[in-house]
Tab-separated table of C-alpha atoms and ligand atoms in Angstrom:
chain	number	residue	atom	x	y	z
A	21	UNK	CA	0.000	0.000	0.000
A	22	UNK	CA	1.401	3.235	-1.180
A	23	UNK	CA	0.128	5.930	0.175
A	24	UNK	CA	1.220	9.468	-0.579
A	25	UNK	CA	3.425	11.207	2.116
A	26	UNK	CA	2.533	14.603	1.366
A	27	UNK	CA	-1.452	16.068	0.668
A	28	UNK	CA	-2.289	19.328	-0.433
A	29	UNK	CA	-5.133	20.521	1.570
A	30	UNK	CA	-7.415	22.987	-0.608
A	31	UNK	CA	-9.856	24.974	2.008
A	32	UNK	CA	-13.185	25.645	0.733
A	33	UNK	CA	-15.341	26.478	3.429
A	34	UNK	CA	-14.950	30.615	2.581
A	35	UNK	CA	-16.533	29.231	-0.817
A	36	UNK	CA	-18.884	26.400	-0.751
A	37	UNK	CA	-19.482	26.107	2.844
A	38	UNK	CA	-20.460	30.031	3.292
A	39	UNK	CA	-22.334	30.388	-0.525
A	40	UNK	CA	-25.362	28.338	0.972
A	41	UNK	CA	-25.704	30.107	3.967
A	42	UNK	CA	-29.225	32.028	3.614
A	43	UNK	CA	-28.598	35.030	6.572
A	44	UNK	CA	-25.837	37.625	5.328
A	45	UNK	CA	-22.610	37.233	6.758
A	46	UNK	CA	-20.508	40.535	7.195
A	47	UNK	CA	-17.216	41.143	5.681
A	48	UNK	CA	-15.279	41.113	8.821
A	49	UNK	CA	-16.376	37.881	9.812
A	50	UNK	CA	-15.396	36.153	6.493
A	51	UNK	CA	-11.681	38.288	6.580
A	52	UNK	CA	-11.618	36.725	9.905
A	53	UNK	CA	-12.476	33.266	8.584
A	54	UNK	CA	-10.126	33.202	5.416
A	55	UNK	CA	-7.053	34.695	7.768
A	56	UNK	CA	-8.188	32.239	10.837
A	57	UNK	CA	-7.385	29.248	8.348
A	58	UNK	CA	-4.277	30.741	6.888
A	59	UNK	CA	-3.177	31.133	10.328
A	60	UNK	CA	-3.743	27.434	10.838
A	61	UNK	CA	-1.352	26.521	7.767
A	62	UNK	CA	-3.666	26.105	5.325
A	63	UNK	CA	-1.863	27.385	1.653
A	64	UNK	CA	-4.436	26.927	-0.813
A	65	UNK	CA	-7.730	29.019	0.170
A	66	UNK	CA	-11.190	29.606	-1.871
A	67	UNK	CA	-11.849	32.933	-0.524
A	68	UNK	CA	-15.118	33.747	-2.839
A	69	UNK	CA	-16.827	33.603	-5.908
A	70	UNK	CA	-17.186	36.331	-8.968
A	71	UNK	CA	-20.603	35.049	-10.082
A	72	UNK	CA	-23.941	36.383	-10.918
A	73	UNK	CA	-25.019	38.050	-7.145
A	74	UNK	CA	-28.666	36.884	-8.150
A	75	UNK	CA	-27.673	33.601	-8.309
A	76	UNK	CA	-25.419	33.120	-5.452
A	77	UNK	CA	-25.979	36.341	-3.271
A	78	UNK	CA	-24.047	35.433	-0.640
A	79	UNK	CA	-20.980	35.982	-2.229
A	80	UNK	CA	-21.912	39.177	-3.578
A	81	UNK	CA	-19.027	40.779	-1.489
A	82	UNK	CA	-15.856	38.905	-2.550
A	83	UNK	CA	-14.199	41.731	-3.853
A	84	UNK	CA	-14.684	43.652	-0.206
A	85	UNK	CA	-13.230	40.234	1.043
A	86	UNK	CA	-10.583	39.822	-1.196
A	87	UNK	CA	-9.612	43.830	-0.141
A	88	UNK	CA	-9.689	42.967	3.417
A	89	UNK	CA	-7.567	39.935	4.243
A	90	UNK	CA	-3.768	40.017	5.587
A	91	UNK	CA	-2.288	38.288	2.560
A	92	UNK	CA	0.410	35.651	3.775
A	93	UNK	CA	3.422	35.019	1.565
A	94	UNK	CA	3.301	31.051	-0.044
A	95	UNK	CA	-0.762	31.398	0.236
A	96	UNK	CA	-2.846	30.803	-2.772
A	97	UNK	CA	-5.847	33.097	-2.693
A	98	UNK	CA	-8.171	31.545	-5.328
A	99	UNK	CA	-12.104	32.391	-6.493
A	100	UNK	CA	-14.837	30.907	-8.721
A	101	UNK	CA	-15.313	32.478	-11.941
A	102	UNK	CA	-17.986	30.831	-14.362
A	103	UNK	CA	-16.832	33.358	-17.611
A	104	UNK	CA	-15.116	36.499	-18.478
A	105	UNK	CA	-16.725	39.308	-16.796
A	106	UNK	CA	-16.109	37.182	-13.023
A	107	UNK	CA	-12.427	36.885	-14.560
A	108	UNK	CA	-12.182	40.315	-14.856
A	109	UNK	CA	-13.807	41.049	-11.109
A	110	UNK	CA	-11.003	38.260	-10.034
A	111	UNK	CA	-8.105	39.713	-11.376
A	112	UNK	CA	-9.138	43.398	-9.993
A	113	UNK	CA	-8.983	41.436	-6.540
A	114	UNK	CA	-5.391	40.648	-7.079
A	115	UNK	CA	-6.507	36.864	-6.689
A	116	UNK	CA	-3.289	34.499	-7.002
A	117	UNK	CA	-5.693	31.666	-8.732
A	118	UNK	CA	-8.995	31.405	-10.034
A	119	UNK	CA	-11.789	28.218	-10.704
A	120	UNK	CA	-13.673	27.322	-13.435
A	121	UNK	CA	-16.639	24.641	-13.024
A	122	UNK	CA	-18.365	22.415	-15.621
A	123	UNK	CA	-20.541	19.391	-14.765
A	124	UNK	CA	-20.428	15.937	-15.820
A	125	UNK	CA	-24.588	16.023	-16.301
A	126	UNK	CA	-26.069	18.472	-18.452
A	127	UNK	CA	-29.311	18.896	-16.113
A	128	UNK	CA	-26.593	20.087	-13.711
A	129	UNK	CA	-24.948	22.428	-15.780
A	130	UNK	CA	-28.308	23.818	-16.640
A	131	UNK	CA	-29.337	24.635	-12.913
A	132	UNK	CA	-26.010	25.450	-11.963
A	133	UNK	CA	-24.433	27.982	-14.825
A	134	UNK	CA	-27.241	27.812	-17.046
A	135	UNK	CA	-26.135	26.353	-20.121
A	136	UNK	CA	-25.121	22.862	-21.637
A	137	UNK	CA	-21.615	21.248	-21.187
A	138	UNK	CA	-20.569	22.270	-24.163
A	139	UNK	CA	-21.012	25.524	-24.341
A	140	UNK	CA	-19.397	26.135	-21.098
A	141	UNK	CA	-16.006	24.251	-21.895
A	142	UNK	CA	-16.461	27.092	-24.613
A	143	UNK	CA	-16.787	29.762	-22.658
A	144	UNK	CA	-13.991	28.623	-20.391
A	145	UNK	CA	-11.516	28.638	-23.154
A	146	UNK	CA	-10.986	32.780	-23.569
A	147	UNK	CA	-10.828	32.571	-19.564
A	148	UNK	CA	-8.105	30.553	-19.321
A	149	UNK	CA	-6.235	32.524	-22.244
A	150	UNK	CA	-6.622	35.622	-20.492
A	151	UNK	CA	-6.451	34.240	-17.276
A	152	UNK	CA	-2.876	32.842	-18.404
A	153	UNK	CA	-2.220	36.011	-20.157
A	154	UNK	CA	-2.346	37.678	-16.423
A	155	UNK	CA	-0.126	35.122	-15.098
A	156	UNK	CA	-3.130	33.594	-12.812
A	157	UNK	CA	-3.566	29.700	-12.732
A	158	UNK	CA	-6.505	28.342	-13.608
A	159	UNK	CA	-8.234	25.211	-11.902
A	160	UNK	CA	-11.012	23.477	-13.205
A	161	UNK	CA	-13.944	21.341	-11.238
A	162	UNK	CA	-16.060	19.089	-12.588
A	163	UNK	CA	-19.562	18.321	-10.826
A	164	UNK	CA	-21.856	15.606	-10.135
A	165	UNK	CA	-18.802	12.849	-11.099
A	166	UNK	CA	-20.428	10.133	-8.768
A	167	UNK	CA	-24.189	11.293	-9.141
A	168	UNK	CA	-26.514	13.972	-9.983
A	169	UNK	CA	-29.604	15.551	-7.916
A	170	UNK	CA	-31.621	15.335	-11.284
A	171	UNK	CA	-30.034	12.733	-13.759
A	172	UNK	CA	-28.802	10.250	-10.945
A	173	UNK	CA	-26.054	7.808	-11.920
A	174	UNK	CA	-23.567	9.538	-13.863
A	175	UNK	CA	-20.878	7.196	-15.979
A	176	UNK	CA	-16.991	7.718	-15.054
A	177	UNK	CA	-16.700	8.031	-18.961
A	178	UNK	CA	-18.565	10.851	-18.764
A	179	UNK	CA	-16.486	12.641	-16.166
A	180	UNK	CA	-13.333	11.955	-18.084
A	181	UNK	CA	-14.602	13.913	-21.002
A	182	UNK	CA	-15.098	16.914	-19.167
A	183	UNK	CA	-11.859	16.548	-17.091
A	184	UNK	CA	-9.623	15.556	-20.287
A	185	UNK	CA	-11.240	18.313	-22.013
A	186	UNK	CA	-10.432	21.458	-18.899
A	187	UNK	CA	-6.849	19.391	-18.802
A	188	UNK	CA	-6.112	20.096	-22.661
A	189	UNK	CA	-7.297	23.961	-22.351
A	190	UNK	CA	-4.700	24.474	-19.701
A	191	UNK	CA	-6.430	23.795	-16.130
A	192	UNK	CA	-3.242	22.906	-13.573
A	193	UNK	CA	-5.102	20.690	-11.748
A	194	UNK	CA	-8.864	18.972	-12.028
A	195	UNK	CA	-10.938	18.735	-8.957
A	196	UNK	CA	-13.901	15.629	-9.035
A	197	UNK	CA	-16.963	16.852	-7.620
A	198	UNK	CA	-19.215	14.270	-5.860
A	199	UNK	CA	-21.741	17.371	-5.380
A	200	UNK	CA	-24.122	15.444	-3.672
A	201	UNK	CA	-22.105	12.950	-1.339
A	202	UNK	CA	-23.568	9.861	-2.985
A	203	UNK	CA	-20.403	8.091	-4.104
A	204	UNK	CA	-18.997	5.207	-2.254
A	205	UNK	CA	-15.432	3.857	-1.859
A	206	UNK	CA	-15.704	1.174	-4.632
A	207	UNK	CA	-16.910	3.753	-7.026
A	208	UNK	CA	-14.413	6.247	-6.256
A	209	UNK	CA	-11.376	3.935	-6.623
A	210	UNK	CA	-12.959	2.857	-10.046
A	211	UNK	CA	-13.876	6.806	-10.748
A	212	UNK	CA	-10.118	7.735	-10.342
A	213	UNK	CA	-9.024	4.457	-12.718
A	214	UNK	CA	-10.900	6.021	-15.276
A	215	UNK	CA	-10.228	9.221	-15.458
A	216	UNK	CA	-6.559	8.949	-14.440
A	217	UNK	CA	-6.398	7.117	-18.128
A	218	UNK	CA	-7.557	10.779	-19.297
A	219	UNK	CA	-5.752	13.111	-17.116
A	220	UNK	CA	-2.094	11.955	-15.166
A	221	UNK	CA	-3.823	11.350	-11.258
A	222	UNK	CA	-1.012	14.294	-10.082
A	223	UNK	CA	-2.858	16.679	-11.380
A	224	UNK	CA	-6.466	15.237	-10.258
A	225	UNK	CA	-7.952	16.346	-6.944
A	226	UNK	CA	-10.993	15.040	-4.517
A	227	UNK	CA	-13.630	17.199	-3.463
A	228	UNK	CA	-16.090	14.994	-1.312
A	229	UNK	CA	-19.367	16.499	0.157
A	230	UNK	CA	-20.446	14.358	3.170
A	231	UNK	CA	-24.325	14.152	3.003
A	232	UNK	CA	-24.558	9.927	2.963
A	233	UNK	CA	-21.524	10.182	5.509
A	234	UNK	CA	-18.938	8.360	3.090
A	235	UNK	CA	-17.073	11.666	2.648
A	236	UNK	CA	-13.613	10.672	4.827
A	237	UNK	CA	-13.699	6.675	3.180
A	238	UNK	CA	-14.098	7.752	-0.266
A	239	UNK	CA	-11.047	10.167	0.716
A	240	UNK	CA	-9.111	7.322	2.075
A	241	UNK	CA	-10.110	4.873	-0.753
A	242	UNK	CA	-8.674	8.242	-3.371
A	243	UNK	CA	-5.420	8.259	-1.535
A	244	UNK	CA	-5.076	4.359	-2.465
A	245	UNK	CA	-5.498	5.451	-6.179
A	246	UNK	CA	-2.557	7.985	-5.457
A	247	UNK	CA	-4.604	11.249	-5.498
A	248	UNK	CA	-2.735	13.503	-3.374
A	249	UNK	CA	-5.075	17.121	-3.408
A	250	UNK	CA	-7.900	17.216	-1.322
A	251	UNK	CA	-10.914	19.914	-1.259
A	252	UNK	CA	-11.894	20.215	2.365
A	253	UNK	CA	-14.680	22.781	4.354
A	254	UNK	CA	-14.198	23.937	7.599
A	255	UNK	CA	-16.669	22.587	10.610
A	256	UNK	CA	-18.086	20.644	7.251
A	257	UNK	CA	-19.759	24.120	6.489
A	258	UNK	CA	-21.500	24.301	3.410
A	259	UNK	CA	-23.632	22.602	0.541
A	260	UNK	CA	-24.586	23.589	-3.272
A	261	UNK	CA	-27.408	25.503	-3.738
A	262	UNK	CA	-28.234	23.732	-7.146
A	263	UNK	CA	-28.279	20.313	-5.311
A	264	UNK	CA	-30.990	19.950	-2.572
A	265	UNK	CA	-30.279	18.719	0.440
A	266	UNK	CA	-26.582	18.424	-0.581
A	267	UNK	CA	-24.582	19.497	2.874
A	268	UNK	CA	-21.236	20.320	3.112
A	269	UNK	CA	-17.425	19.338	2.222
A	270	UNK	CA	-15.822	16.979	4.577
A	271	UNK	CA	-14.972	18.752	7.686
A	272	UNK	CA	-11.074	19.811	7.020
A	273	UNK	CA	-11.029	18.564	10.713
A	274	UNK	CA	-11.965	15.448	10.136
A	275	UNK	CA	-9.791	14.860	7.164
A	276	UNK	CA	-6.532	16.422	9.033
A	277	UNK	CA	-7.373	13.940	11.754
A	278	UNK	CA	-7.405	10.805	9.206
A	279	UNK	CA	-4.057	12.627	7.467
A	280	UNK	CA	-2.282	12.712	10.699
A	281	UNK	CA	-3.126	10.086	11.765
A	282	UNK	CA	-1.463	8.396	8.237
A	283	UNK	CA	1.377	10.071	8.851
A	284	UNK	CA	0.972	12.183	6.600
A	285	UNK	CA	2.084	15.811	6.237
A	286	UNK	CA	0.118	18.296	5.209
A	287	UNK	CA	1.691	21.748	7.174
A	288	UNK	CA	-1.610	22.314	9.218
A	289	UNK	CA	-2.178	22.785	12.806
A	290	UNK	CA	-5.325	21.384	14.231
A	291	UNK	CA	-5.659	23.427	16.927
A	292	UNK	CA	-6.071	26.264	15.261
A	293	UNK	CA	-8.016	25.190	12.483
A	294	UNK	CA	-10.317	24.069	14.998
A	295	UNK	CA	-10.467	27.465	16.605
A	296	UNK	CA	-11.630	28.311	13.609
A	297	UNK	CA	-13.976	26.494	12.980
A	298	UNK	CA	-15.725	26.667	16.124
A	299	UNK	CA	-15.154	30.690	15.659
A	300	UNK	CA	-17.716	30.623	12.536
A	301	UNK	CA	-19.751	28.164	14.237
A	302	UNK	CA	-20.477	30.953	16.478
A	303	UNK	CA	-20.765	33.644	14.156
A	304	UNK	CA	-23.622	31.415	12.236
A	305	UNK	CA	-25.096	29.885	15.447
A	306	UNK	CA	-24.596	26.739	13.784
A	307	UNK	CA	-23.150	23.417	15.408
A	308	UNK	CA	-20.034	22.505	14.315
A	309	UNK	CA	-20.079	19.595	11.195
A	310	UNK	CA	-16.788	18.434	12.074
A	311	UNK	CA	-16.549	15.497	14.638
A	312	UNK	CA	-13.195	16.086	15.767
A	313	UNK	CA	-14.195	19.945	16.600
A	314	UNK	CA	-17.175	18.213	18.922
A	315	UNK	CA	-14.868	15.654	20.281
A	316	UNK	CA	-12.398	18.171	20.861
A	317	UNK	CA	-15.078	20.402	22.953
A	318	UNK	CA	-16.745	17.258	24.965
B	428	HMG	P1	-26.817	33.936	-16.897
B	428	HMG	O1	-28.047	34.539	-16.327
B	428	HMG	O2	-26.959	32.933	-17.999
B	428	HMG	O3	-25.760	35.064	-17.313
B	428	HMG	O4	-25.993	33.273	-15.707
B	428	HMG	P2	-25.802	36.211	-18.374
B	428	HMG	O5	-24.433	36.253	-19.006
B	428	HMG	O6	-26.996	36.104	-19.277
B	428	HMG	O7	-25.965	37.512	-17.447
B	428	HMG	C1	-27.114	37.733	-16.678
B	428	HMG	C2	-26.820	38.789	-15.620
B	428	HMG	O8	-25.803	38.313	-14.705
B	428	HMG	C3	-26.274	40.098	-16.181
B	428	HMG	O9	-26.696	41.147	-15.315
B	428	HMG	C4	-24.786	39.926	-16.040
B	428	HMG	O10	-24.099	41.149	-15.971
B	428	HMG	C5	-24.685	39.193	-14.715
B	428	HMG	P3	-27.975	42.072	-15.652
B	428	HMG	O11	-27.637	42.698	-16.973
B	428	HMG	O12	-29.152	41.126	-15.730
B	428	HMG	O13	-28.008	42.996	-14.492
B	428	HMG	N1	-23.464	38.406	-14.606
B	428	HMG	C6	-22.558	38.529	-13.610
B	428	HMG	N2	-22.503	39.307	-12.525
B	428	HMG	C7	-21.444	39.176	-11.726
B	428	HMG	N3	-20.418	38.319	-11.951
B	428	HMG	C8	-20.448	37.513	-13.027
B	428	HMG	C9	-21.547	37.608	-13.907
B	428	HMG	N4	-21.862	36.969	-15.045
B	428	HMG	C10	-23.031	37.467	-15.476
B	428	HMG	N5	-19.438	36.653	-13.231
B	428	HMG	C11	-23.915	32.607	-14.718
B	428	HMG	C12	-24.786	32.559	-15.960
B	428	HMG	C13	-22.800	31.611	-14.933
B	428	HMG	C14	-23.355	34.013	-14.574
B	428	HMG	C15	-24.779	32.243	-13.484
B	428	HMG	O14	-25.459	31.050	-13.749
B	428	HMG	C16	-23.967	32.086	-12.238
B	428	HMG	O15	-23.429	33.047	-11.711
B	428	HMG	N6	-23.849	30.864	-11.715
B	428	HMG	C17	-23.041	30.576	-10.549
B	428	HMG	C18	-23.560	29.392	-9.841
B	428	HMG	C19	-22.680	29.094	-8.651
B	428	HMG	O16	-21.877	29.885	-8.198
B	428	HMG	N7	-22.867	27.864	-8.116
B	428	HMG	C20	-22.165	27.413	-6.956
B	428	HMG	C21	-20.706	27.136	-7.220
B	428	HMG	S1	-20.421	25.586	-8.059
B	428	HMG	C22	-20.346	24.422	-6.788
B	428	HMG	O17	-20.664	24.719	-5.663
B	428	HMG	C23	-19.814	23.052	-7.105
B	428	HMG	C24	-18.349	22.858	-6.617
B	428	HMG	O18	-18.235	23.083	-5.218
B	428	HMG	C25	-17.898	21.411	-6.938
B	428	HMG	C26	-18.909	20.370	-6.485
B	428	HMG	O19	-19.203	20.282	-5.270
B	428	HMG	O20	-19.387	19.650	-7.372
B	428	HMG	C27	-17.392	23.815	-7.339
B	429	MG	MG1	-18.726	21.657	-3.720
């Protein structure tokens, strides 16, 4: 068994655990959140999204984000941008990185960015060009790779069309969406066979949502396929709000807890990422999604 000795923990929960939350959240608490996990070691950050603020109002304030946090040397700031005109918000922002999503079910992609497949792959191609032109890396997500809210199953094959496709425009690294937390171990092992045929598996990434509770094994079960990037929410905060139901990322927590316990290194402190956590637990009078955090507490 040859696991990897090194992950790259990618911190979401300023993204997709805060862009379903229905009650605004200020500015200052979100600085506070994004720093709070930098502080903790994290390197890679979401810190917002540049999208339509009718669609996703929540994040309607990233660029007031983006203008308030203490910006740590070695830190990758990164946003969502689904086309130009959030590329051009993002790069105003001085962002270090920025996302692009497709889907691997065109119901999805309909709800979600409201057009096919196609036509967004199309749409992300002048991104990344300009994007690359500004010296900002691009990362790509796919959606829905081990089930859809409105399509159900959804075919590996499928997903490695859209990945191999966001690989060969220029995306650094491609993150597998199970949106809706349905996958299993067994399908995520065969998931990552088939699309690491596409794209090489050391530039694929995990990005598990935890609503059946499989979240951590279908981490562990990618790390025996070699995957080596993991997507991660703090106190599990979050869910999509184009998938019902859907609830957040694993809990970073949870996942640093499984890491360490594997020996392997990944530069956070759990501590302090739990202090965070429970810190915008507070702030959203929410209990905490991670385990460890309630463990921790008892
Ligand atoms: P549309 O309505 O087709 O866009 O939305 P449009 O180009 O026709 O423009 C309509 C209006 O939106 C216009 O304003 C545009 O200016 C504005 P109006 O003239 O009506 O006042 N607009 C924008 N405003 C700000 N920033 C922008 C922007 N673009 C257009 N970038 C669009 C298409 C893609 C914009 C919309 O569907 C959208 O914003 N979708 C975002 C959905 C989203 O953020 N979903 C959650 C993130 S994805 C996710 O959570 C999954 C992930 O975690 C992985 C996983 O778990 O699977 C990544
Ligand atoms: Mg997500």
């Amino acid at each position: 068994m040859n696991l990897p000795t090194h992950v790259r923990l990618v911190e979401v929960g300023p993204r997709d655990g805060l862009q379903n939350e229905k009650k605004p959240i200020s500015v200052a608490d979100k600085v506070r959140l994004v720093d709070d996990l930098t502080a903790a070691g994290l390197s890679h950050v979401e810190v917002g999204s540049f999208v339509s603020p009718k669609w996703v109002p929540q994040m309607a304030g990233s660029t007031e984000v983006f203008a308030g946090i203490q910006r740590k040397a070695g830190v990758t700031y990164a946003a969502l941008t689904p086309n130009l005109k959030g590329l051009e918000a993002a790069l105003e922002s001085r962002v270090e990185e920025v996302a692009v999503f497709a889907a691997a079910s065109e119901s999805f992609s309909q709800r979600n960015i409201n057009c096919s497949i196609d036509e967004s792959l199309q749409r992300f191609i002048p991104l990344l060009e300009a994007a690359t032109t500004a010296g900002v890396r691009v990362r790509g997500y796919v959606s829905c790779v081990l089930g859809c809210p409105y399509e159900g199953a959804v075919a590996a094959e499928r997903v490695a069309v859209v990945a191999r496709e966001l690989d060969a425009m220029g995306c650094y690294e491609v993150s597998l969406g199970d949106t809706i937390g349905t996958g299993t171990p067994g399908a995520t092992r065969h998931l990552f066979e088939v699309v690491g045929r596409a794209v090489p598996r050391e530039r694929l990434a995990g990005h598990f949502h935890d609503t059946y509770g499989q979240a951590l094994a279908n981490v562990y079960a990618s790390l025996l396929e070699g995957i080596a990037v993991f997507d991660a929410s703090v106190a599990g905060l979050g869910g999509c709000p184009y998938a019902k139901g859907a609830t957040g990322n694993v809990a970073t927590e949870d996942l640093l807890y499984l890491l360490d316990g594997l020996g392997i290194v990944t530069g956070v402190d759990a501590d302090r990422l739990i202090a965070a956590g429970e810190r915008i637990c507070a702030v959203l009078g929410r209990e905490n999604g991670s385990r460890v955090a309630r463990a921790r507490r008892a």
